[in-house]
Short mmCIF file of C-alpha atoms in Angstrom, two decimals:
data_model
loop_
_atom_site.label_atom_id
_atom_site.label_comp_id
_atom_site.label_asym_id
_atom_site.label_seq_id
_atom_site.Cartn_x
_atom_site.Cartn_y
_atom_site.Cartn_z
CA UNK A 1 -186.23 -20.95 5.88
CA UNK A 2 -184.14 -17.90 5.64
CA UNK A 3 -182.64 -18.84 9.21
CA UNK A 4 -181.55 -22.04 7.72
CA UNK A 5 -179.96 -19.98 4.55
CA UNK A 6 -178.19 -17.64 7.02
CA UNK A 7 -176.89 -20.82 9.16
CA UNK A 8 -175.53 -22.27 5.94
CA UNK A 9 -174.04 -18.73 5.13
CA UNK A 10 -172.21 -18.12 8.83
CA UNK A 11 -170.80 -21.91 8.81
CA UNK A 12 -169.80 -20.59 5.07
CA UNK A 13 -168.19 -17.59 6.65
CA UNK A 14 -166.54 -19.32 8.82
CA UNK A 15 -164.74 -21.66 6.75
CA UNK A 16 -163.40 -19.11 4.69
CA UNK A 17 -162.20 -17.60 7.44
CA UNK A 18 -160.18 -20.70 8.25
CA UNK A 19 -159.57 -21.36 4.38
CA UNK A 20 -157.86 -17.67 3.51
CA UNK A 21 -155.46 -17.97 6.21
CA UNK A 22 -154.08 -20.94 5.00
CA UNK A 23 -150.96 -21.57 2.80
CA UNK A 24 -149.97 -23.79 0.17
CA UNK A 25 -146.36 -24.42 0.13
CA UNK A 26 -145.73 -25.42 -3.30
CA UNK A 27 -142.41 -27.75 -3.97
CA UNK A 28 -141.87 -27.55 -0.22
CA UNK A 29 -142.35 -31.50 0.24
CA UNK A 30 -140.78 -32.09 -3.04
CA UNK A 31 -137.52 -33.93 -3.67
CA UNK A 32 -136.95 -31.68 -6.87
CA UNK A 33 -135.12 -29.21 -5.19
CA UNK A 34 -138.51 -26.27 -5.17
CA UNK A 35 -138.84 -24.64 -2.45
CA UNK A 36 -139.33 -21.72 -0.61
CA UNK A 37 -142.57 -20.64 -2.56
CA UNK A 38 -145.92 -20.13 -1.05
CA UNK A 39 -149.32 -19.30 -1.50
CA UNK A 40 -152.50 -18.04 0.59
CA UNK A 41 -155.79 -19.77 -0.13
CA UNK A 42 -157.01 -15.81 0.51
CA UNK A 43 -155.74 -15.25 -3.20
CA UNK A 44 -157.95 -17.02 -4.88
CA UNK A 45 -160.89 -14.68 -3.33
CA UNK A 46 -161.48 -13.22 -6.48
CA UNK A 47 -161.01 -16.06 -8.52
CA UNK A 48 -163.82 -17.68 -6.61
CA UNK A 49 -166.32 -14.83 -7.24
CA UNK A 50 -165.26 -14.62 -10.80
CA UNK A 51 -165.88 -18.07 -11.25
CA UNK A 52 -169.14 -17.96 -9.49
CA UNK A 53 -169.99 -14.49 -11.62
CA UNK A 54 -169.18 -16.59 -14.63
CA UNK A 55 -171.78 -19.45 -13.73
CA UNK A 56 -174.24 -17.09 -12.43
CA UNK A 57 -174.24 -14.84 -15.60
CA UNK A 58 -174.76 -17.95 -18.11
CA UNK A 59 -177.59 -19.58 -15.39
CA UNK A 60 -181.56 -20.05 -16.74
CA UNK A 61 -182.50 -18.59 -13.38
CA UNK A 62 -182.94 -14.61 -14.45
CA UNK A 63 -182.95 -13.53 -11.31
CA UNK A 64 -179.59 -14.65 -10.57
CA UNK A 65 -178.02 -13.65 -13.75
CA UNK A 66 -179.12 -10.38 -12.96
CA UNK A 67 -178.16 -10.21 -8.98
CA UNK A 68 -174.69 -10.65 -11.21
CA UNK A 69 -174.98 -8.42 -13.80
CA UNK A 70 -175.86 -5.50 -11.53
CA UNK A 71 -172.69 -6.76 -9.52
CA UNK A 72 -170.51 -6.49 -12.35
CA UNK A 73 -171.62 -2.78 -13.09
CA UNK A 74 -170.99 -2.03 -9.34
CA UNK A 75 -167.48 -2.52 -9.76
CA UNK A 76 -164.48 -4.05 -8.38
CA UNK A 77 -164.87 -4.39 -4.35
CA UNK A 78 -162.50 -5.27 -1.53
CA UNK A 79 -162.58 -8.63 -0.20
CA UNK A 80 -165.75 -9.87 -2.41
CA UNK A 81 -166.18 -13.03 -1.26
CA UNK A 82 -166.51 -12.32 2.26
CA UNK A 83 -169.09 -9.52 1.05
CA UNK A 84 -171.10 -11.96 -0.31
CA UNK A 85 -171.49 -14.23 2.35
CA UNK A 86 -171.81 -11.27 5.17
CA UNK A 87 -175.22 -10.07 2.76
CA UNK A 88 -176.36 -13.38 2.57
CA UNK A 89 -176.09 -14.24 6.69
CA UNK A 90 -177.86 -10.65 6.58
CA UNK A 91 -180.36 -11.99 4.23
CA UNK A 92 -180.03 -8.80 2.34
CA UNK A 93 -180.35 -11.20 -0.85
CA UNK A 94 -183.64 -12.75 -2.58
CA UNK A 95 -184.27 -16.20 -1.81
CA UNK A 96 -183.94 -17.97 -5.14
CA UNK A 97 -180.31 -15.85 -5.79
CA UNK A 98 -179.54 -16.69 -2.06
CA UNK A 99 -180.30 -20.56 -2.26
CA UNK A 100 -178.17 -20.73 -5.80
CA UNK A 101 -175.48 -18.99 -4.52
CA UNK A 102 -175.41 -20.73 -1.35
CA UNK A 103 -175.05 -23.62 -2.92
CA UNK A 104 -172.23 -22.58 -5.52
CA UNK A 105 -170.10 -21.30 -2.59
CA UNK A 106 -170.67 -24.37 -0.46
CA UNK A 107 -169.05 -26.61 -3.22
CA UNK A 108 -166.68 -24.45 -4.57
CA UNK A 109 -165.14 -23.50 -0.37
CA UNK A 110 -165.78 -27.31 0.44
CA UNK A 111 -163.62 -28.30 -2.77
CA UNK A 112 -160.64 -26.31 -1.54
CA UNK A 113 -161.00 -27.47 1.97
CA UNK A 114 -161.07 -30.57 0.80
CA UNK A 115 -158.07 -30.76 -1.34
CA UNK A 116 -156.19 -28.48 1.67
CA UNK A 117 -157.37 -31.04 4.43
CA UNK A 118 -157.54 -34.33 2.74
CA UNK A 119 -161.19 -34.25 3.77
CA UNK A 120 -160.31 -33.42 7.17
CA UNK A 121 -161.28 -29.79 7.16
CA UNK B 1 -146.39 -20.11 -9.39
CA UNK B 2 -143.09 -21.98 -8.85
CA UNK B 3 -144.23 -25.29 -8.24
CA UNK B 4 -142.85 -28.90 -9.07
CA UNK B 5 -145.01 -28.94 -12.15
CA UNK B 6 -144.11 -25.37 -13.54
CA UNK B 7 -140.50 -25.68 -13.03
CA UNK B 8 -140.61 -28.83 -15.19
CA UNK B 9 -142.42 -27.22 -17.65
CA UNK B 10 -140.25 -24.40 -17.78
CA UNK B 11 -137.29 -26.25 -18.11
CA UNK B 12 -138.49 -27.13 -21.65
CA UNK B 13 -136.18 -29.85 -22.01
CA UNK B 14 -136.03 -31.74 -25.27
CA UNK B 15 -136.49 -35.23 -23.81
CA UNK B 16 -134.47 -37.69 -26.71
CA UNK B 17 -134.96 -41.15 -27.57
CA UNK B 18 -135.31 -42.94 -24.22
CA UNK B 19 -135.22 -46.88 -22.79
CA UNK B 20 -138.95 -47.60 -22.01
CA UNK B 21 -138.59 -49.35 -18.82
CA UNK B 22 -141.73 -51.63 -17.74
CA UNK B 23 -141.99 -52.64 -13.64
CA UNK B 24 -143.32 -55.79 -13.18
CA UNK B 25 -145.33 -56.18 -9.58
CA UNK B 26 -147.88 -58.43 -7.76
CA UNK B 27 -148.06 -59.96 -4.48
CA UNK B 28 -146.21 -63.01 -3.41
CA UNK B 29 -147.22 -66.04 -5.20
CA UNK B 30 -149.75 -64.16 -7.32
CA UNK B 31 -147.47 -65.76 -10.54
CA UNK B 32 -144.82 -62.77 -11.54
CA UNK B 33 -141.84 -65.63 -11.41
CA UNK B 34 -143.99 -67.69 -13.57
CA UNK B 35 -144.92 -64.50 -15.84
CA UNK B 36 -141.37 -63.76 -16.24
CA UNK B 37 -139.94 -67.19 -16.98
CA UNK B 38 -142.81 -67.31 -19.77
CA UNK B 39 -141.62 -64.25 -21.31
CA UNK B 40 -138.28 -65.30 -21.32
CA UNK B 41 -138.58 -68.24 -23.48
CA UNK B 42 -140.14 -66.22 -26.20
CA UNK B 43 -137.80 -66.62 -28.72
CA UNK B 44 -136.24 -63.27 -29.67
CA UNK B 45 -135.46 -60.62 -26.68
CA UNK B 46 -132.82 -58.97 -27.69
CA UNK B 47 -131.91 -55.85 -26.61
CA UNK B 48 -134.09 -56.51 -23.70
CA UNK B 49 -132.93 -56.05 -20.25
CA UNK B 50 -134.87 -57.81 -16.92
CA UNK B 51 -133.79 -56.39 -13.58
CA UNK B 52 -135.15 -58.61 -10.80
CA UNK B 53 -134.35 -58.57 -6.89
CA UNK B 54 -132.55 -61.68 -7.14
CA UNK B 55 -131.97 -64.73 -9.06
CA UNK B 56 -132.52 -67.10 -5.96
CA UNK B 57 -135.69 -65.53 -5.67
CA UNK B 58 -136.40 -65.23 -8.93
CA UNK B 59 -135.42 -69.12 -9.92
CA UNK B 60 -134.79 -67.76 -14.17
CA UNK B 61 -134.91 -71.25 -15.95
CA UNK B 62 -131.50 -72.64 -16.00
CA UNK B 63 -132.27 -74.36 -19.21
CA UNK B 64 -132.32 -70.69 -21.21
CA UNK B 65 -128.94 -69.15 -19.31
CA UNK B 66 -126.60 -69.12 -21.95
CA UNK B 67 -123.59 -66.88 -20.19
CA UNK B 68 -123.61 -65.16 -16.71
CA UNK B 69 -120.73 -62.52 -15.28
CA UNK B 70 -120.77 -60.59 -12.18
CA UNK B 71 -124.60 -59.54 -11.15
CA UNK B 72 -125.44 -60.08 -15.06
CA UNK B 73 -127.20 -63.42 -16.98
CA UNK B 74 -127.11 -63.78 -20.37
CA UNK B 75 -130.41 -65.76 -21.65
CA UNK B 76 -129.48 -67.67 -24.89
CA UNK B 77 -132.48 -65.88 -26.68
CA UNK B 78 -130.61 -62.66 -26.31
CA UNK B 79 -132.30 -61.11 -22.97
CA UNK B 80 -129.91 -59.84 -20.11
CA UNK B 81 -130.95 -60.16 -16.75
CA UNK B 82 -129.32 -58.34 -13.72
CA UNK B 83 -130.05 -58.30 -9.88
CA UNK B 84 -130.44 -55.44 -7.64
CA UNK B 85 -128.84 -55.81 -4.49
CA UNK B 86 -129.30 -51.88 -3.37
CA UNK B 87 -129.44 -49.37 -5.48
CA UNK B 88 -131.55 -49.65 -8.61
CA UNK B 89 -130.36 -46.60 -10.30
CA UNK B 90 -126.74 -47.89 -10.17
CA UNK B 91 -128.43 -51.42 -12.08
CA UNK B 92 -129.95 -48.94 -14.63
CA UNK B 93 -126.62 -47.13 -15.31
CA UNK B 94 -125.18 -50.35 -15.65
CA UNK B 95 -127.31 -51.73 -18.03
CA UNK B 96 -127.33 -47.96 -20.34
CA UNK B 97 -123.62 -48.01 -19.88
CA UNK B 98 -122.89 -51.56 -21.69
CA UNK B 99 -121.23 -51.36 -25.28
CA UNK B 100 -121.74 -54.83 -25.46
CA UNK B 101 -125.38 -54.89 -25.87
CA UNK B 102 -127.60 -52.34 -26.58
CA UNK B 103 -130.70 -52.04 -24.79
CA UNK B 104 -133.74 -51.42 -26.35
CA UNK B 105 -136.30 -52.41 -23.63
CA UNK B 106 -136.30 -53.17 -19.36
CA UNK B 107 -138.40 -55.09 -17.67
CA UNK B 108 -138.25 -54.29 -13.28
CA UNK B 109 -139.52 -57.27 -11.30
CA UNK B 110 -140.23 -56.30 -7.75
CA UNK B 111 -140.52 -58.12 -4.72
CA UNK B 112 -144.11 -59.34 -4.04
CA UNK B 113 -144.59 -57.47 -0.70
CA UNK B 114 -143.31 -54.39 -2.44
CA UNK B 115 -145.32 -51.20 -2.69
CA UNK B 116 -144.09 -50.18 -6.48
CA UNK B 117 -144.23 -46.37 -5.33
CA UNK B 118 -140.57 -45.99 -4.70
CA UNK B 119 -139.31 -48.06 -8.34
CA UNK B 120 -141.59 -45.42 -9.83
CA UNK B 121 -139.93 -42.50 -7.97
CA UNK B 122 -136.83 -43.77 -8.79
CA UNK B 123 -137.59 -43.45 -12.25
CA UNK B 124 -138.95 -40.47 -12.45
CA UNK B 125 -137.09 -38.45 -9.82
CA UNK B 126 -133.24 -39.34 -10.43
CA UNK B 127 -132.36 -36.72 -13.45
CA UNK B 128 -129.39 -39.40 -14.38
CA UNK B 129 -132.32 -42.17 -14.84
CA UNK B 130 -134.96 -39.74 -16.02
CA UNK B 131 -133.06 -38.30 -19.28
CA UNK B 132 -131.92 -41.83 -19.95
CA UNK B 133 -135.33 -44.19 -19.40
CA UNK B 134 -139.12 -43.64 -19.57
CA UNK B 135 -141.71 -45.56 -17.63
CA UNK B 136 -143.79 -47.83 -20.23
CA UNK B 137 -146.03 -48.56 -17.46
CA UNK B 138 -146.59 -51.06 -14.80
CA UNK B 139 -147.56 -55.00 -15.28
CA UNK B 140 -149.46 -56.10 -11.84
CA UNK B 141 -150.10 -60.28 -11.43
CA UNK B 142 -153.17 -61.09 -9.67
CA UNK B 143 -154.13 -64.64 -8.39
CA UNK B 144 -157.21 -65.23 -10.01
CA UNK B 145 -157.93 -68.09 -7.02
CA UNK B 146 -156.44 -66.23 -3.98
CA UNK B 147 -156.37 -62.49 -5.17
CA UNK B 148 -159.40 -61.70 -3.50
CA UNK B 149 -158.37 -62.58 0.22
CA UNK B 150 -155.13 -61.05 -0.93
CA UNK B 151 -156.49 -57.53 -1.23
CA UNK B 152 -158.84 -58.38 1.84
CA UNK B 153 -155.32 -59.01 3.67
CA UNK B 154 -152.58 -56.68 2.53
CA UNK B 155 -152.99 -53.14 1.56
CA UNK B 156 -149.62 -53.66 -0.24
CA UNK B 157 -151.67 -55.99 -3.03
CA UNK B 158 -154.10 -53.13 -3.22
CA UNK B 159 -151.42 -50.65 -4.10
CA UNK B 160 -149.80 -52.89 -6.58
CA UNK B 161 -153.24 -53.05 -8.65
CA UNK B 162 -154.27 -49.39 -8.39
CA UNK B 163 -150.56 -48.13 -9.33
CA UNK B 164 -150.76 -50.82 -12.48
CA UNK B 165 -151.73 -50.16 -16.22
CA UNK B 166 -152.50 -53.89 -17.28
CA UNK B 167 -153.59 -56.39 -14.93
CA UNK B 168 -152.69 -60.16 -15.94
CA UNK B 169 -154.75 -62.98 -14.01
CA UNK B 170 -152.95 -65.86 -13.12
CA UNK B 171 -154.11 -69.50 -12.68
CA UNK B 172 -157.04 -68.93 -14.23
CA UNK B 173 -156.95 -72.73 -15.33
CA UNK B 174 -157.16 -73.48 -11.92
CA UNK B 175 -160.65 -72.23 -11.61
CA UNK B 176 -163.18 -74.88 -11.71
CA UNK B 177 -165.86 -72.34 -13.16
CA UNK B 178 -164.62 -69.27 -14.98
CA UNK B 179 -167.57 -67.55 -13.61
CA UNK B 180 -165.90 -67.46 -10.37
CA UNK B 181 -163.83 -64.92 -11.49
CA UNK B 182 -166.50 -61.98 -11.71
CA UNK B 183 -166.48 -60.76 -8.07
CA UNK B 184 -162.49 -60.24 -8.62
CA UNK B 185 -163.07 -58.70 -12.21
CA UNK B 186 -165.48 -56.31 -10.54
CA UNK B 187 -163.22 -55.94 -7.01
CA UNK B 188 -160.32 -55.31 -9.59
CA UNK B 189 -161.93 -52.52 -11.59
CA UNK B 190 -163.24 -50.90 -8.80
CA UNK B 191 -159.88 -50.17 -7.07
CA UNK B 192 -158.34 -49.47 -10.64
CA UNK B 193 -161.20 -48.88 -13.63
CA UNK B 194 -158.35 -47.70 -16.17
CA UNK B 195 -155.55 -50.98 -16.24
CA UNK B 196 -156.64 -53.22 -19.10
CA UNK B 197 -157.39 -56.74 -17.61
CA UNK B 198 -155.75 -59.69 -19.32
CA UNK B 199 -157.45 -62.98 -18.56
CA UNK B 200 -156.30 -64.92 -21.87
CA UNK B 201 -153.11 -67.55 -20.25
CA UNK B 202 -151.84 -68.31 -23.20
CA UNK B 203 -151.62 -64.66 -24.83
CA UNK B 204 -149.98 -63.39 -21.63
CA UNK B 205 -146.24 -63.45 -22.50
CA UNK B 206 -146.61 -61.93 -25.88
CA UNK B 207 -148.95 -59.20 -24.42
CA UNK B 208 -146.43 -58.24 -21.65
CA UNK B 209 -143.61 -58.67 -24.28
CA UNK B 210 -145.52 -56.08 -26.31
CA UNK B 211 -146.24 -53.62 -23.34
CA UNK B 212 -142.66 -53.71 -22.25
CA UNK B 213 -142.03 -52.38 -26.18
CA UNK B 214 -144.59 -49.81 -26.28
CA UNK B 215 -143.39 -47.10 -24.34
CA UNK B 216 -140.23 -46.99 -27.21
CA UNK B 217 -143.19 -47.19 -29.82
CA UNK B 218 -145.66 -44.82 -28.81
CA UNK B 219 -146.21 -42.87 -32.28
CA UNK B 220 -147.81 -46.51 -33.11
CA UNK B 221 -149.38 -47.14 -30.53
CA UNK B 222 -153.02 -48.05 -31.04
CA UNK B 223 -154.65 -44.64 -29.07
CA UNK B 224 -156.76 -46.93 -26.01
CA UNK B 225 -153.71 -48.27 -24.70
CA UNK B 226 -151.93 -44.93 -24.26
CA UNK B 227 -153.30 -44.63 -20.65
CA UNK B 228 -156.98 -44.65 -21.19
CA UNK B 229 -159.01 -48.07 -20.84
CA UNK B 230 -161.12 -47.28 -23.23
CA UNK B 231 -164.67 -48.34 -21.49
CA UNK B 232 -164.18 -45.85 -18.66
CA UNK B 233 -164.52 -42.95 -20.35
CA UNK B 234 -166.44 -44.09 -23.70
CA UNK B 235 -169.77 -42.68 -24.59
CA UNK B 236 -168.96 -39.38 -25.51
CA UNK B 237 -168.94 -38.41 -22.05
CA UNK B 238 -167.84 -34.53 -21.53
CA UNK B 239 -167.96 -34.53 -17.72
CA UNK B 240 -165.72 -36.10 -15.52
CA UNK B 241 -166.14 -39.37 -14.77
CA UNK B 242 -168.29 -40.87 -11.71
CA UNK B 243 -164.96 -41.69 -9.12
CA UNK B 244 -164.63 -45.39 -7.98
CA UNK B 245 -164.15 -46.19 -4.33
CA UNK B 246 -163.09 -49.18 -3.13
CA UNK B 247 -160.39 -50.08 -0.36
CA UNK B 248 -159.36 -46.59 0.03
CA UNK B 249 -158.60 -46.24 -3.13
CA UNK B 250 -160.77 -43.76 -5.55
CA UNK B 251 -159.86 -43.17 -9.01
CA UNK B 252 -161.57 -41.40 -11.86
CA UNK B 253 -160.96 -38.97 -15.11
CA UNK B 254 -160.95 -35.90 -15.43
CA UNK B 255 -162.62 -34.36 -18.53
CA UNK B 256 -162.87 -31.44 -20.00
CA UNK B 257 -163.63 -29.83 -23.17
CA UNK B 258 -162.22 -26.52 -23.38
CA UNK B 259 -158.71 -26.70 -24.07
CA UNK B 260 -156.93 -25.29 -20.61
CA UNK B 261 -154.84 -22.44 -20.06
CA UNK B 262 -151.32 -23.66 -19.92
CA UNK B 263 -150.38 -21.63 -16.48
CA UNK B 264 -153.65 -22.47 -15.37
CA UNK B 265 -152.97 -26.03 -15.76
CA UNK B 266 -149.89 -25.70 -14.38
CA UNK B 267 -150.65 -23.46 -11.38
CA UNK B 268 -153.75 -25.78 -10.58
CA UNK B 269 -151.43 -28.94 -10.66
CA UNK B 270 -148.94 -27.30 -8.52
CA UNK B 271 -151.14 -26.77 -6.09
CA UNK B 272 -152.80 -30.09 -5.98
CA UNK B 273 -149.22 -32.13 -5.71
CA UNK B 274 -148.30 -29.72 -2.86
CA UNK B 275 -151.95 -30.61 -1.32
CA UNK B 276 -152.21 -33.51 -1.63
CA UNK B 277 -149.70 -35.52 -3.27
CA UNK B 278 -148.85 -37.85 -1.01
CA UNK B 279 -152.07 -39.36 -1.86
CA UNK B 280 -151.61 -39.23 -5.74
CA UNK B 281 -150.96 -42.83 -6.69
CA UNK B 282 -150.72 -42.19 -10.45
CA UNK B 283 -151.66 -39.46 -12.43
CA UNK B 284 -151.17 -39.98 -16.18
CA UNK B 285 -153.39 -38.19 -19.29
CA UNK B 286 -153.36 -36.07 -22.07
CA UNK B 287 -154.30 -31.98 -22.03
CA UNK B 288 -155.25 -29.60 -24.57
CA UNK B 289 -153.53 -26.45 -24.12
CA UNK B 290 -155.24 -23.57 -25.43
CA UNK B 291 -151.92 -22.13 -26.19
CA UNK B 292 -150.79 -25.54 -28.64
CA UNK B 293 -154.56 -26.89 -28.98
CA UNK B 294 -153.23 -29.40 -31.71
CA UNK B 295 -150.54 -30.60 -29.72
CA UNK B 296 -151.51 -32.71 -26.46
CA UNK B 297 -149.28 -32.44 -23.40
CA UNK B 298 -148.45 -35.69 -21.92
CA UNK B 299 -147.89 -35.72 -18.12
CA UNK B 300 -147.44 -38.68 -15.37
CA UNK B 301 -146.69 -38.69 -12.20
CA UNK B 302 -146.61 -41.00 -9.18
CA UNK B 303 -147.51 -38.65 -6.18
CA UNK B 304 -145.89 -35.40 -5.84
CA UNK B 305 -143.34 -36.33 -8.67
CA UNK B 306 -143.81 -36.25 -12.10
CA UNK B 307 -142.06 -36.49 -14.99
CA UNK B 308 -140.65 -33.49 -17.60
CA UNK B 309 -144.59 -33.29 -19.33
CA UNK B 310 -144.01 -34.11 -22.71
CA UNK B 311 -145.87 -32.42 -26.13
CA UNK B 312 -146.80 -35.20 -28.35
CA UNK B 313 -146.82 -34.08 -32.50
CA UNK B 314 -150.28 -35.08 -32.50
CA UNK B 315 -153.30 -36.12 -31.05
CA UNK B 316 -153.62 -40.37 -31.21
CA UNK B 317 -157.16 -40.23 -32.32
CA UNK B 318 -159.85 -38.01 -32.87
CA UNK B 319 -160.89 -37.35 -29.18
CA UNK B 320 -159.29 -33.80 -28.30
CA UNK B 321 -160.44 -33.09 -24.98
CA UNK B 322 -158.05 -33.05 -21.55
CA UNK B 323 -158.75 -36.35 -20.25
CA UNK B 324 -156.43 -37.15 -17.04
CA UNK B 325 -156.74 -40.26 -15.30
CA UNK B 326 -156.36 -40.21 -11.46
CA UNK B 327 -155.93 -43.04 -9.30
CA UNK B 328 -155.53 -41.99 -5.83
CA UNK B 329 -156.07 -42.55 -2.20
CA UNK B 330 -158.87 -40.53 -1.42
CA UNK B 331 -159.02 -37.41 -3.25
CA UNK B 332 -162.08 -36.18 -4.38
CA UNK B 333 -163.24 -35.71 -7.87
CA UNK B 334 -165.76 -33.02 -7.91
CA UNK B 335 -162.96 -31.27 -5.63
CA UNK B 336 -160.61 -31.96 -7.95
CA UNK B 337 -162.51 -30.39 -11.18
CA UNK B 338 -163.97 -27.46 -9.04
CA UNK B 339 -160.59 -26.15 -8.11
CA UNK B 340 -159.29 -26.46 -11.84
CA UNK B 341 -162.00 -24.60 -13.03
CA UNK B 342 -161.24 -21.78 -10.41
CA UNK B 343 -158.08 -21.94 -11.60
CA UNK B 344 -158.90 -21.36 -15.26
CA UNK B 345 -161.08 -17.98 -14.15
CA UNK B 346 -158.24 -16.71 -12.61
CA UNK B 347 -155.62 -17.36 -15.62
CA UNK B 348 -158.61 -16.15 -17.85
CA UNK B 349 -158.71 -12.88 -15.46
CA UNK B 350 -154.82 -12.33 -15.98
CA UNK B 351 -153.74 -13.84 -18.50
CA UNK B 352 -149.90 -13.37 -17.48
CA UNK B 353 -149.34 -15.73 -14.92
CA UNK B 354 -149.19 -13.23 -11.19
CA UNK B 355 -148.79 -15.52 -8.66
#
């Protein structure tokens, strides 16, 4: 079980990976006359663990709301996202915060793959 | 963030009164001629303007010309009618430019085989069209006998029905059993749930007379026909619709509750037409912004180009949430509402806009 949780986080890791290093040019394809602005998926790191922070925090599952509260109080970190999935291919997490989190991560990454690949990614 | 949505939002233009312009499409034989030539008997059309390919092809009535000059007919009800033989801007500046006339409405037939993506571009893309005419929406015939091996056949027919708002079946008296008609209904709605469907022959030219009108009458405008087919999204849903897929087509709406962050909105759209908006057939919907709750934003757009979004003085009924309708070629909902609600966090983190 937790090998198949740590499987789930490395393929996780690894499309991050692939996902952060990718840009978005916005207006570049446009007949509008943008241009010449451009974003990093790796940007929206923190937006993705806010968002999942925000979801955890309001979950019924109280072990989860509290892996998150005790995250919040640890304070701002470097690259949190990656964190997260590097402690959960470590299975440094408990299993019922591990399998929900999993879970959030693998919709929310897919969802931006998606949209950035057209379903290709 | 500096994309094609926020720079037309921060252009703020006051948009005046504009010419709603309807396009008229459907695959060849699927009845537009006969559509058209029924509308232009009704009696009174004046200060309406029909653009069609060309009148050869078209074959207007000769019994209602009453005048014709150059590339323009003069129907004796009062309707003009001038062909496009290149550029359909120039036919639009024409027809704005005449004293003679005033134009209150157009009407765009294309050509059956025509994918109605570039009219739409037209009109939303060339700033000389866009601050002069508004798209009312789009009019799609379908062949109520032969439109189902017609969208087996030609991926151009399927375009034509998911880029349409109203659907009008044709030939429906040529149907021995009217029941025959359900597998199309269904094939119909699942390429395009939001277009009303008009089945009704007899109503037909008055109902595309009135659609051609509405876009110049919107403050009237009963609130289920601006944009939303009213079924699709009824039941007090506040989730996002389930998407329909059918012929590589999936479209669904986009719900939500909490009135939106307005750079949130905008960054999240930016990023979505430069992702994928090639593959955005028609966007078109309504969004709270928590900045101007009581004021919905109105934005369309036919795939990465959209038009200025405009800030209605009210809501059209009661229902206040962000409801945007996508019909697309294979983008996926739940990706769609995941990455807006990233988006929100991250406008809700900062609430200047950083990018």
């Amino acid at each position: 079980m937790a090998d198949d949780l740590a499987q789930r986080a490395e393929r996780m890791l690894s499309l991050w990976s692939d996902l952060s290093m990718r840009h978005v040019a916005l207006g570049g394809a446009c007949a509008c006359g943008t241009g010449g602005v451009s974003l990093r998926l790796e940007d929206f790191e923190l937006d993705i663990v806010g968002y999942l922070e925000d979801t955890g925090l309001r979950c019924d599952v109280a072990e989860v709301a509290g892996f998150f509260t005790a995250l919040q109080q640890a304070g701002p970190q470097d690259q949190p996202l990656r964190s997260l999935l590097h402690d959960l291919e470590e299975g440094r997490m408990p299993e019922a915060v591990a399998r929900w989190l999993l879970t959030r991560i693998e919709r929310t990454l897919t969802s931006f793959a998606e949209l950035h690949g057209g379903g290709r990614a | 963030m500096g994309g094609h949505f926020s720079s037309l939002l921060a252009t703020d233009v006051v948009q005046g009164e504009r010419i709603p312009v309807t396009v008229l499409t459907g695959f060849l034989g699927s009845g537009k001629t006969t559509m058209l030539n029924r509308l232009l008997k009704l009696p009174d059309l004046h200060g309406t303007a029909v653009i069609v390919n060309e009148y050869g092809a078209v074959g207007i009535d000769h019994d209602l010309i009453a005048q014709t000059s150059d590339d323009i007919v003069l129907l004796a009800n009062g309707c003009m009618c001038c062909a496009v033989r290149g550029d359909l801007a120039e036919a639009l500046q024409r027809i704005a430019e005449r004293q003679d006339t005033p134009v209150r409405q157009v009407l765009i037939e294309t050509s059956g085989l025509a994918d109605p993506g570039p009219v739409l571009r037209t009109l939303m893309a060339d700033p000389g069209i866009q601050s002069r005419f508004e798209l009312a929406g789009v009019v799609c015939t379908v062949d109520s006998v032969l439109g189902m091996a017609t969208l087996d056949r030609y991926p151009e027919s399927v375009r034509q029905v998911a880029v349409a708002d109203s659907l009008f079946l044709s030939k429906t008296d040529l149907l021995e059993d009217q029941s025959l008609l359900s597998p199309l209904v269904q094939r119909l709605r699942d390429v395009n749930a939001v277009a009303q469907l008009h089945a009704e022959r007899d109503r037909q030219p008055q109902l595309l007379y009135e659609h051609i009108r509405v876009g110049g009458n919107r403050q009237t405008t009963p609130p289920e026909a601006l944009f939303y087919r009213t079924p699709f999204i009824a039941g007090g849903r506040d989730t996002d619709t389930a998407p329909r897929h059918r012929d590589g087509i999936s479209s669904f709406v986009l719900v939500r509750d909490v009135p939106l962050p307005r750079d949130a909105f905008a960054a999240w759209l930016d990023m979505v037409i430069a992702m994928r908006g090639e593959d955005l057939l028609r966007v078109k919907g309504l969004v709270q912004q928590a900045e101007d709750p009581d004021r919905p934003l109105l934005i369309h757009g036919v795939q990465h180009l959209f038009s200025p979004p405009e800030l209605l003085p009210a809501w059209p009924s009661a229902d206040r949430r962000t409801r945007i309708v996508f019909i697309t070629r294979g983008v996926d909902a739940e990706a769609m509402g995941e990455t807006l609600d990233v988006l929100v966090r991250r406008h809700m983190r900062r609430p200047l806009s950083t990018f």
